[in-house]
Structures are given as C-alpha cells and as structure tokens.
Coordinates of N, CA and C and ligand atoms in Angstrom, one line a residue:
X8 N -13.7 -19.7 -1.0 CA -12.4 -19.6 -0.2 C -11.9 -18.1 -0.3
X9 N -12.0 -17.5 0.5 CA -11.3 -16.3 0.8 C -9.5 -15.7 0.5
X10 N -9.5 -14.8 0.0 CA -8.2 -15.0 -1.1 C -7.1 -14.6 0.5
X11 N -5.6 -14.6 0.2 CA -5.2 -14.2 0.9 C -4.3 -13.1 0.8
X12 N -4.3 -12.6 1.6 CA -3.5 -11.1 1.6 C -2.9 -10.4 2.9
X13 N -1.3 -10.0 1.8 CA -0.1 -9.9 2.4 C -0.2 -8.4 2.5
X14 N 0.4 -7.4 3.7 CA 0.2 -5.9 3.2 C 1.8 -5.7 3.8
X15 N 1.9 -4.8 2.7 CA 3.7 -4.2 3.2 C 3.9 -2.8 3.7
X16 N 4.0 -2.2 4.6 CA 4.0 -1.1 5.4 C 5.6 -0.7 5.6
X17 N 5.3 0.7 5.8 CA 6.6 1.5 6.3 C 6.6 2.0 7.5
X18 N 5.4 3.2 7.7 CA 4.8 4.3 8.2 C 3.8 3.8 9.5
X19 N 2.9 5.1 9.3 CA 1.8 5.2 9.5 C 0.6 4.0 9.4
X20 N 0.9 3.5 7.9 CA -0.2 2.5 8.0 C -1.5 2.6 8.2
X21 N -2.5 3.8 8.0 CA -3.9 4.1 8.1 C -4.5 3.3 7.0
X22 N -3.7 3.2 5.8 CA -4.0 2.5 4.5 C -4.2 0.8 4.8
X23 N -3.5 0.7 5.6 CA -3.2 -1.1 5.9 C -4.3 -1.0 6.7
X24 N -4.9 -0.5 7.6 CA -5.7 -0.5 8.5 C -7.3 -0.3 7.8
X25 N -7.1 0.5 7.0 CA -8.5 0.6 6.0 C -9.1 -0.9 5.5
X26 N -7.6 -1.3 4.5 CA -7.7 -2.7 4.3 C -8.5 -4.2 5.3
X27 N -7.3 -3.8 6.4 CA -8.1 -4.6 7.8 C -9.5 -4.6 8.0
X28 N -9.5 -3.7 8.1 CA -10.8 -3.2 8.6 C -12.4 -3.7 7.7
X29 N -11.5 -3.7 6.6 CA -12.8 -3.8 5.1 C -13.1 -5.2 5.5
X30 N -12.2 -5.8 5.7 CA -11.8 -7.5 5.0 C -12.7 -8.1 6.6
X31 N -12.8 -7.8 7.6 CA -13.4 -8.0 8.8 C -15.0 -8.9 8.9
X32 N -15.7 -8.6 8.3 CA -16.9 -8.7 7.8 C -16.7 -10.3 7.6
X33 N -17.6 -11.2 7.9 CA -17.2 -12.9 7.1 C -17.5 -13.0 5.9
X34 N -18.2 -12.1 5.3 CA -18.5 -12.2 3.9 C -17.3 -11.6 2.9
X35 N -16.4 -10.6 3.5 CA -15.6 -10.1 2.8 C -14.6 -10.9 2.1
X36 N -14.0 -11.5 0.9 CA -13.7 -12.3 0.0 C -12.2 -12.2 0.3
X37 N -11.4 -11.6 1.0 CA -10.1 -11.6 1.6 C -10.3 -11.9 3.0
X38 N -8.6 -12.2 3.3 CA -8.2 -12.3 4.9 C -7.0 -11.5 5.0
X39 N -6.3 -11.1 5.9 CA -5.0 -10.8 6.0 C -4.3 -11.9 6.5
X40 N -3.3 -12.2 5.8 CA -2.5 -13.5 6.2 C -1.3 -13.2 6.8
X41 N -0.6 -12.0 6.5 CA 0.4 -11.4 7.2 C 0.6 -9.8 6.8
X42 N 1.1 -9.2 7.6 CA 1.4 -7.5 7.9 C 3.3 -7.5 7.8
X43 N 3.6 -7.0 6.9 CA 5.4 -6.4 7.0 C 5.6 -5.5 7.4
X44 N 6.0 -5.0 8.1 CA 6.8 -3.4 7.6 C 8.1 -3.6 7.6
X45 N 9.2 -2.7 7.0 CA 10.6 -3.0 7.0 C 11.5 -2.0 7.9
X46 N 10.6 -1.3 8.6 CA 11.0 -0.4 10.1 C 10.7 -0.6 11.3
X47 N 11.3 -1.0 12.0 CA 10.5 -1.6 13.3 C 9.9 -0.7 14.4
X48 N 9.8 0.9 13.7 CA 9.1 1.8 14.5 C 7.7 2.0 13.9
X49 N 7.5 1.4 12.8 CA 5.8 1.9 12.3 C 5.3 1.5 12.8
X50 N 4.4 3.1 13.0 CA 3.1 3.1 13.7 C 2.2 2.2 13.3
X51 N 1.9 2.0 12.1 CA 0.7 0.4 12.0 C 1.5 -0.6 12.4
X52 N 2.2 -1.1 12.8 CA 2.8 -2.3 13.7 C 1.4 -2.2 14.7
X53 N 1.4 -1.2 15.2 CA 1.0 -1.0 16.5 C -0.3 -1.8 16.5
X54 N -1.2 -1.6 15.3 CA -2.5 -2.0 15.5 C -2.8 -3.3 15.0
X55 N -1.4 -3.6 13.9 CA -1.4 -5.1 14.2 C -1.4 -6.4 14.8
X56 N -0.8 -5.6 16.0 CA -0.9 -6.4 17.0 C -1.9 -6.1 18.2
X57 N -2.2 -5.0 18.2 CA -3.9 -4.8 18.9 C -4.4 -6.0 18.4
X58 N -4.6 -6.2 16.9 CA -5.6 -6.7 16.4 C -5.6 -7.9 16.7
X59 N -4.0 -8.1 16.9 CA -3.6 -9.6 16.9 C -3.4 -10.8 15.5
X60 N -3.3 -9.8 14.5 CA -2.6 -10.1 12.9 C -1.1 -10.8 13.0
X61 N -1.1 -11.9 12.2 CA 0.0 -12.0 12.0 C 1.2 -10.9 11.0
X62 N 2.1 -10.5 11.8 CA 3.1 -9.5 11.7 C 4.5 -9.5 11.3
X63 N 5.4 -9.5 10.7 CA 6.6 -9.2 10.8 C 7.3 -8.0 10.3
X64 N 8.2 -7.8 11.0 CA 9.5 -7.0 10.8 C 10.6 -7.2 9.8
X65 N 10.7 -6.8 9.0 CA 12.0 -7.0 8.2 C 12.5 -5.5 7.6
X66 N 13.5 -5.7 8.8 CA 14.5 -4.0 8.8 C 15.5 -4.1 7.7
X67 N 15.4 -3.4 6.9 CA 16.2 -3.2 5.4 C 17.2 -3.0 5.8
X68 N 17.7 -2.1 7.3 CA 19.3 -1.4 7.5 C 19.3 -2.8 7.9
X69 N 19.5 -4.1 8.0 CA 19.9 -5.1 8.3 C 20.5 -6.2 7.0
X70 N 20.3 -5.6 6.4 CA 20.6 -6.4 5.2 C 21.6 -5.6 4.0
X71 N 22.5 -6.5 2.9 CA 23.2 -5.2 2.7 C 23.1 -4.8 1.8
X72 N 21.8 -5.4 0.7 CA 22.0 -5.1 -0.4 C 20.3 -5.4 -0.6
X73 N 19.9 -4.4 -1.7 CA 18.3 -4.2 -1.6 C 17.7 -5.6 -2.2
X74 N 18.5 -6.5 -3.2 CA 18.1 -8.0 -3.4 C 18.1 -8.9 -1.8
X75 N 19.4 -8.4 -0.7 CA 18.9 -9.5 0.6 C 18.1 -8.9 0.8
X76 N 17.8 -7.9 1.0 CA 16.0 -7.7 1.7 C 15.2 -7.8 1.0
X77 N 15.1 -8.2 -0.5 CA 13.5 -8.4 -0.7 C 13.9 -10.4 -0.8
X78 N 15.1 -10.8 -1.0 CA 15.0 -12.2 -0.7 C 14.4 -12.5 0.7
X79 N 14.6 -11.6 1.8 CA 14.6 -12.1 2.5 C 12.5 -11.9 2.6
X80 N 12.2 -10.7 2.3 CA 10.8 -10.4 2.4 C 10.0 -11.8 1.3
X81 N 10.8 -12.4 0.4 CA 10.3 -13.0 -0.3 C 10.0 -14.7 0.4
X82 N 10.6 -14.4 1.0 CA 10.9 -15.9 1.8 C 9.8 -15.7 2.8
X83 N 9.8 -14.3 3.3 CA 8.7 -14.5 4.6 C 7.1 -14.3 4.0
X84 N 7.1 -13.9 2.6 CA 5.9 -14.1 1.6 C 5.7 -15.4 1.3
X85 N 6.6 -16.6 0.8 CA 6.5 -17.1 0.7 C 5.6 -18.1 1.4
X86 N 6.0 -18.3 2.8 CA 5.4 -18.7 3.9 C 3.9 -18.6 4.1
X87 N 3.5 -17.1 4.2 CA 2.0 -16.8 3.8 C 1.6 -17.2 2.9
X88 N 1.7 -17.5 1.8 CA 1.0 -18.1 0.6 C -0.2 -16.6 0.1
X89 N 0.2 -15.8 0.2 CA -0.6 -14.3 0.1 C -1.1 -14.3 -1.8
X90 N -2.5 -14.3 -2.1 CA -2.8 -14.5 -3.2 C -2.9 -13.2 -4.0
X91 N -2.6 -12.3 -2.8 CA -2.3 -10.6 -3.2 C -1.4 -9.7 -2.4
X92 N -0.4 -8.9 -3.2 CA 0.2 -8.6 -1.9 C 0.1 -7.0 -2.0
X93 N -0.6 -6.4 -1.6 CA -0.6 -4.8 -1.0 C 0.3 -4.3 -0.8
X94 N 0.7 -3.1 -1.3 CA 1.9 -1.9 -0.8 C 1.0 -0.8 -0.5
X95 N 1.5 -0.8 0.8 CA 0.4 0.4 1.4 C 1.4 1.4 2.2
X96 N 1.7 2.6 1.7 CA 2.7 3.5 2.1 C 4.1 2.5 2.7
X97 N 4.4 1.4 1.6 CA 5.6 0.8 1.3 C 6.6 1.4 0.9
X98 N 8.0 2.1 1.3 CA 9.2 2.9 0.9 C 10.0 2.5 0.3
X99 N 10.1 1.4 -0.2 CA 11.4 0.7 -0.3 C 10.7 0.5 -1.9
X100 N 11.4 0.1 -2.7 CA 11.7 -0.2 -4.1 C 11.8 -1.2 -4.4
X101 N 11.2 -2.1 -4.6 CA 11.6 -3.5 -4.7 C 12.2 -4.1 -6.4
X102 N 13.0 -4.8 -5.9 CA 14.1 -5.0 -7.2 C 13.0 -5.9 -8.6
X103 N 13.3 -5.7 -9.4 CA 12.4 -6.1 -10.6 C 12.7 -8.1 -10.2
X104 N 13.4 -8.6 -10.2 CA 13.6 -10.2 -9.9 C 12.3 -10.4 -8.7
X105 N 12.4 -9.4 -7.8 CA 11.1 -9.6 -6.9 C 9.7 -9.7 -7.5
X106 N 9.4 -7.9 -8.1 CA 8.2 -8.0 -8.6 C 7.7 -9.0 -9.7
X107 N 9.2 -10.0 -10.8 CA 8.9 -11.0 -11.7 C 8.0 -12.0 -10.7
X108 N 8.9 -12.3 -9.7 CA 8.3 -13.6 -8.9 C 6.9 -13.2 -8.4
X109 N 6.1 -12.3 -8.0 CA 5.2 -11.9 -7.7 C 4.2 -11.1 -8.7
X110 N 4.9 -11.3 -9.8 CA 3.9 -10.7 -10.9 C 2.3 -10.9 -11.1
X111 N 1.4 -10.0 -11.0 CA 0.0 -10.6 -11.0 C -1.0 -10.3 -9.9
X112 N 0.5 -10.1 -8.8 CA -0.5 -10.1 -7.5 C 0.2 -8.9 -6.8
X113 N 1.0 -7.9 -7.0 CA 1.5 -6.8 -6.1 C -0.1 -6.2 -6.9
X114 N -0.1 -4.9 -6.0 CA -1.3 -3.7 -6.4 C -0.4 -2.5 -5.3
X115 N -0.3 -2.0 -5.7 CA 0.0 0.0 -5.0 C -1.1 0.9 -5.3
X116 N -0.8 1.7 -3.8 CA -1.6 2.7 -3.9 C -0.8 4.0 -4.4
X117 N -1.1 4.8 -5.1 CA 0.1 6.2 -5.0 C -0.9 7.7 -4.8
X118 N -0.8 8.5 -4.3 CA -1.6 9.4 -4.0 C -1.7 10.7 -5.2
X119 N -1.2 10.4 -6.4 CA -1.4 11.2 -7.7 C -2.0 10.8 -8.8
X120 N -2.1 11.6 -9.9 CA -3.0 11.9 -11.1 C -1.9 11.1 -12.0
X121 N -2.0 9.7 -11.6 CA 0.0 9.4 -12.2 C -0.7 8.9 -13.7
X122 N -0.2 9.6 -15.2 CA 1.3 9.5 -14.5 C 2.1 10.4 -14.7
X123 N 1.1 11.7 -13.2 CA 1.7 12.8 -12.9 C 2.1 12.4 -12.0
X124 N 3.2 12.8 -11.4 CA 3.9 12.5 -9.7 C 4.2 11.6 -9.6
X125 N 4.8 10.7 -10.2 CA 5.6 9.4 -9.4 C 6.3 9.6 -8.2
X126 N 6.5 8.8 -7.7 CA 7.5 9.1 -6.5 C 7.4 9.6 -4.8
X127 N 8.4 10.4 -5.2 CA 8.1 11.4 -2.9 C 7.5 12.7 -3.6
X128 N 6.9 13.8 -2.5 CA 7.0 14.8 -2.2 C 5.4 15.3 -3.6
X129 N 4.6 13.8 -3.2 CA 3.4 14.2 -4.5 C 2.7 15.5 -4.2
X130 N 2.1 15.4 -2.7 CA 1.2 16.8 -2.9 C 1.9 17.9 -2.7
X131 N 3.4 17.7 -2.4 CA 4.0 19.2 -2.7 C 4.2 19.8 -4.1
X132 N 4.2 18.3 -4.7 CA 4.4 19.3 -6.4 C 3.5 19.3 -7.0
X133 N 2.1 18.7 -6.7 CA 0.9 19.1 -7.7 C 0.5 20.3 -6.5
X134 N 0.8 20.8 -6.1 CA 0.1 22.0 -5.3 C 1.0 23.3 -6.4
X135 N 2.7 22.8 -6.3 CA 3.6 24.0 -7.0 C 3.3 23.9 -8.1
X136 N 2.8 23.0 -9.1 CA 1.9 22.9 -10.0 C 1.2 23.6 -10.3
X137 N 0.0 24.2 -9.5 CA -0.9 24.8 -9.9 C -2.7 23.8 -10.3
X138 N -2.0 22.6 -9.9 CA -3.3 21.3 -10.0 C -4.4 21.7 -9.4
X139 N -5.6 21.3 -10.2 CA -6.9 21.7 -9.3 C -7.5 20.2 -8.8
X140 N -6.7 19.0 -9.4 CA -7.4 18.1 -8.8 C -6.2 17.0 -8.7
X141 N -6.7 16.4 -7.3 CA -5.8 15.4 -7.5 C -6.4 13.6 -7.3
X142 N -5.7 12.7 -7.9 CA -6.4 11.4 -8.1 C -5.6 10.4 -7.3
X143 N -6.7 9.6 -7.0 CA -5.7 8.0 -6.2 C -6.2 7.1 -7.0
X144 N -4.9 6.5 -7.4 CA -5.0 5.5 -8.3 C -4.4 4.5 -7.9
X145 N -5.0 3.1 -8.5 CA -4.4 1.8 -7.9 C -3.3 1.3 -9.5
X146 N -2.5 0.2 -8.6 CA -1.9 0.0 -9.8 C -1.1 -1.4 -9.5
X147 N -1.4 -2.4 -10.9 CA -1.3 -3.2 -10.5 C -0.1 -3.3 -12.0
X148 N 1.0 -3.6 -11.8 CA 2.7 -3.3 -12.7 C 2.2 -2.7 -13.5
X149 N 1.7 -1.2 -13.4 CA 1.4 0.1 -14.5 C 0.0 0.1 -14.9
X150 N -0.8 -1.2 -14.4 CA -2.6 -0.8 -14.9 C -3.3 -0.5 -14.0
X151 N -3.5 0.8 -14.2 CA -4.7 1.6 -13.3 C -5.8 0.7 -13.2
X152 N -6.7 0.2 -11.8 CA -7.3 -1.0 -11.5 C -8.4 0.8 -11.1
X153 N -8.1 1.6 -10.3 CA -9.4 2.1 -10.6 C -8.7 4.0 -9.8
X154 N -9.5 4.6 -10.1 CA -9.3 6.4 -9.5 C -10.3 6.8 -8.7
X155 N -10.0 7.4 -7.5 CA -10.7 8.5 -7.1 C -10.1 9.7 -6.8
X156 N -11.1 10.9 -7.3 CA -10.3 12.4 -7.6 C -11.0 13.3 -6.1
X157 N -10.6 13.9 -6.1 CA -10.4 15.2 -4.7 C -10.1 16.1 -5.6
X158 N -10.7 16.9 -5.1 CA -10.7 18.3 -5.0 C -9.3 19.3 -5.1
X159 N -8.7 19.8 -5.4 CA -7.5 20.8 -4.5 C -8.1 21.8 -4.7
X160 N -7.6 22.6 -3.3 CA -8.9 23.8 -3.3 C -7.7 24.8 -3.1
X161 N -8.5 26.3 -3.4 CA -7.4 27.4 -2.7 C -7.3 27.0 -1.7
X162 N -5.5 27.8 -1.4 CA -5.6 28.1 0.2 C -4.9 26.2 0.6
X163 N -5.3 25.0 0.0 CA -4.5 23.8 0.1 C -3.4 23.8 0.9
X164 N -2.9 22.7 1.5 CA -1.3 22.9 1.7 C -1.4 21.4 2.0
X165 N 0.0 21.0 1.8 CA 0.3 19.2 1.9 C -0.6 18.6 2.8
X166 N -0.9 19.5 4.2 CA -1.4 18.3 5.1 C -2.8 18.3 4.7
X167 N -3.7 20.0 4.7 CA -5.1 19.2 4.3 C -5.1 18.5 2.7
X168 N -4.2 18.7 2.0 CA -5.0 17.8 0.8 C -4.4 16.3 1.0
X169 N -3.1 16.1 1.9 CA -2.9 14.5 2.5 C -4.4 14.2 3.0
X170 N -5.1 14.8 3.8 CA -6.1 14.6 4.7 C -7.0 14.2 4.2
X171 N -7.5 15.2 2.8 CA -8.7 14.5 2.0 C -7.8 13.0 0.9
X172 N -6.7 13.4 0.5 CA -6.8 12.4 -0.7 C -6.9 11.0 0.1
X173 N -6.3 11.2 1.7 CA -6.0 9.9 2.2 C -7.2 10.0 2.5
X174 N -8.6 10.3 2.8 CA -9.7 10.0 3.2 C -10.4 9.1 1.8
X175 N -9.8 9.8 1.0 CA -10.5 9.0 -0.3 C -9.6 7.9 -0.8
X176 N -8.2 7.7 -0.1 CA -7.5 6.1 -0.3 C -8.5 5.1 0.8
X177 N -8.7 5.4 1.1 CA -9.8 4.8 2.8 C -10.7 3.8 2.0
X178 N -11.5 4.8 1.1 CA -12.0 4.1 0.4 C -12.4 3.1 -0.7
X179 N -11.3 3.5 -1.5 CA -10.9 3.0 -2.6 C -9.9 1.8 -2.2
X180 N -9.3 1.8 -1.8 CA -8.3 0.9 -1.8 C -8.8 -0.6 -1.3
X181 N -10.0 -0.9 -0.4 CA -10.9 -2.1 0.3 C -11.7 -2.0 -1.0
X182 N -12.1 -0.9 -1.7 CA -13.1 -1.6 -2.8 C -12.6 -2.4 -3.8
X183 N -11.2 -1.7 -4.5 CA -10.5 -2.1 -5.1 C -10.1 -3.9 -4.9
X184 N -9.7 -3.9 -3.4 CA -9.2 -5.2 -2.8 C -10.4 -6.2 -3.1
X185 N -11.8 -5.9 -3.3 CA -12.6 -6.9 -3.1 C -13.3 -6.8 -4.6
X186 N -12.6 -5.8 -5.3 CA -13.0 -6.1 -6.8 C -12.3 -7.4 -7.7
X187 N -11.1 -7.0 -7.0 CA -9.6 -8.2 -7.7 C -10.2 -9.2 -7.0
X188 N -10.8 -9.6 -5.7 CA -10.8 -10.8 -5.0 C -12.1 -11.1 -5.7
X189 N -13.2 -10.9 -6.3 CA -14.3 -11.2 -7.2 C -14.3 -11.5 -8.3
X190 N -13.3 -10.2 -9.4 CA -12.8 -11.0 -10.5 C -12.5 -12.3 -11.0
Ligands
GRF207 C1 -0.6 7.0 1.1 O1 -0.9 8.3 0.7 C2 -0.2 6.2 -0.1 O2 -0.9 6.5 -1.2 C3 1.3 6.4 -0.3 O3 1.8 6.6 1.0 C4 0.7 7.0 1.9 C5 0.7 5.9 3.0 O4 -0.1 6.3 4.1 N1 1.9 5.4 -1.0 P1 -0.4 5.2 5.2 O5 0.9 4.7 5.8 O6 -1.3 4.2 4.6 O7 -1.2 6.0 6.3

C-alpha cells in the first residue's frame, strides 16, 4: 500500500514539485493525497492543478489567531488521512498542539548546515559568515533523516548558491520521502 502524503507550500514550490514528480512512477511507495499552501498566490498552486492534484488553500490572513489556522489546516489533514506530511518552503510556524497531533509524520526541508541557520535569510548569513559549505538537511522534530552538502564557492551570492543548494534539495528530499516510506 502506498503511504500517503500531504505537502504544505507557501511559495514557489519547486520542492513540492520534486516530491510529485518522484512519487509518479507506480512503483514509488508514496502518493500525494493533498497539496496546501496558506497563500492563494503560490506559484506551485499552479502545477497542482496542471497536474490535477488534490489542492487546497488555507489563507492564514483569514483566520485570527495562528492556533485557527493550523486548526483549521488540521481539519483539512485530517480529511486526507496523509501518513506524512511535508513542509516544503512552508512559512508559517506551526503551533506545538499541532506538531503534538502530528508527531512522527511532519519532515522539513531547511536549506543550512543546521544547526547553523535556523530560520529566514539562510544563504545571506552563511555567505556573511564566511562558510565554505553549505548542507540540506531533513528533519523530522530535530532528527536529521539525511544531508546533502554544496559547495559555496568565491564570488557566491544568494541567488547562485539558492540555485545549487535548491538543485541538491531536488534531490534529496524524494530520496528521503521514499526512505521513511520503506523503513
Ligand atoms: C527551500 O530552499 C527550502 O529548503 C526552504 O524554502 C525553500 C523552498 O523552495 N524551506 P520551494 O518553494 O520548494 O521552491
């Protein structure tokens, strides 16, 4: 039985789309059961519904307090029955009462050497740093599930080392998904 899996977006979503993409295959040990974002302008919306994924919206300025919106995200998880749930360039913070109820099964991506850089503004400050390398690490409530390292090279700046580390979340992140779904 093929496990199921929930991905939570903000942005872009290239990350969510790697995942898609992996899981495609009939042999691949996941499915996507639903797509969130909590902006109703992300760009991966877009290809969720190219793809024809089930999708929803849940706009955080709509709610008034950061517990109604993850009740409310919790209710529409609920529904999916998602046996993993992905944060793939997810913004929002989700309240600890959330992560308890879902304990076991969130995983994030973060694009640092953590636990250098938590947070925003990673490859601006391992560049003012002085870092020669930087790592994507998975993490599933603080255990590293696995790393891949990049380069920082002279001459760097935010967007090419976004470019490679996000070339190497591409990667990692679908291997990762089908390691947990084998385990
Ligand atoms: C990725 O670098 C991820 O590590 C971080 O936010 C970025 C999301 O990019 N959490 P995308 O939306 O998947 O393109």
């Amino acid at each position: 039985m093929k496990k199921r899996v929930a991905i939570l977006i903000s942005g872009r979503g290239s990350n969510m789309r790697a995942l898609c993409e992996a899981m495609k295959p009939a042999d691949f040990p996941a499915k996507p059961v639903l797509i969130v974002s909590n902006r109703p302008e992300a760009e991966g919306l877009d290809y969720a519904k190219a793809e024809g994924l089930p999708h929803a919206v849940i706009d955080h300025t709509q709610y008034e307090s950061r517990a109604a919106f993850d009740a409310a995200l919790h209710d529409a998880l609920l529904e999916a029955k998602p046996d993993l749930i992905c944060l793939a360039g997810f913004m929002r913070l989700l309240t600890p009462g959330f992560v308890e109820k879902w304990a076991g099964k969130l995983i994030n991506i973060h694009p640092s050497l953590l636990p250098k850089y938590p947070g925003l503004n990673t490859h601006q400050r391992a560049l003012e740093a002085g870092d020669t390398e930087a790592v994507v690490p998975e993490m599933d409530a603080g255990e590293i599930i696995d790393q891949a390292r990049v380069p920082i090279l002279p001459g760097d700046t935010v967007e090419t080392l976004d470019a490679r580390v996000r070339a190497a979340e591409h990667e990692l992140y679908p291997a990762c998904l089908k390691k947990l779904c084998t385990r």
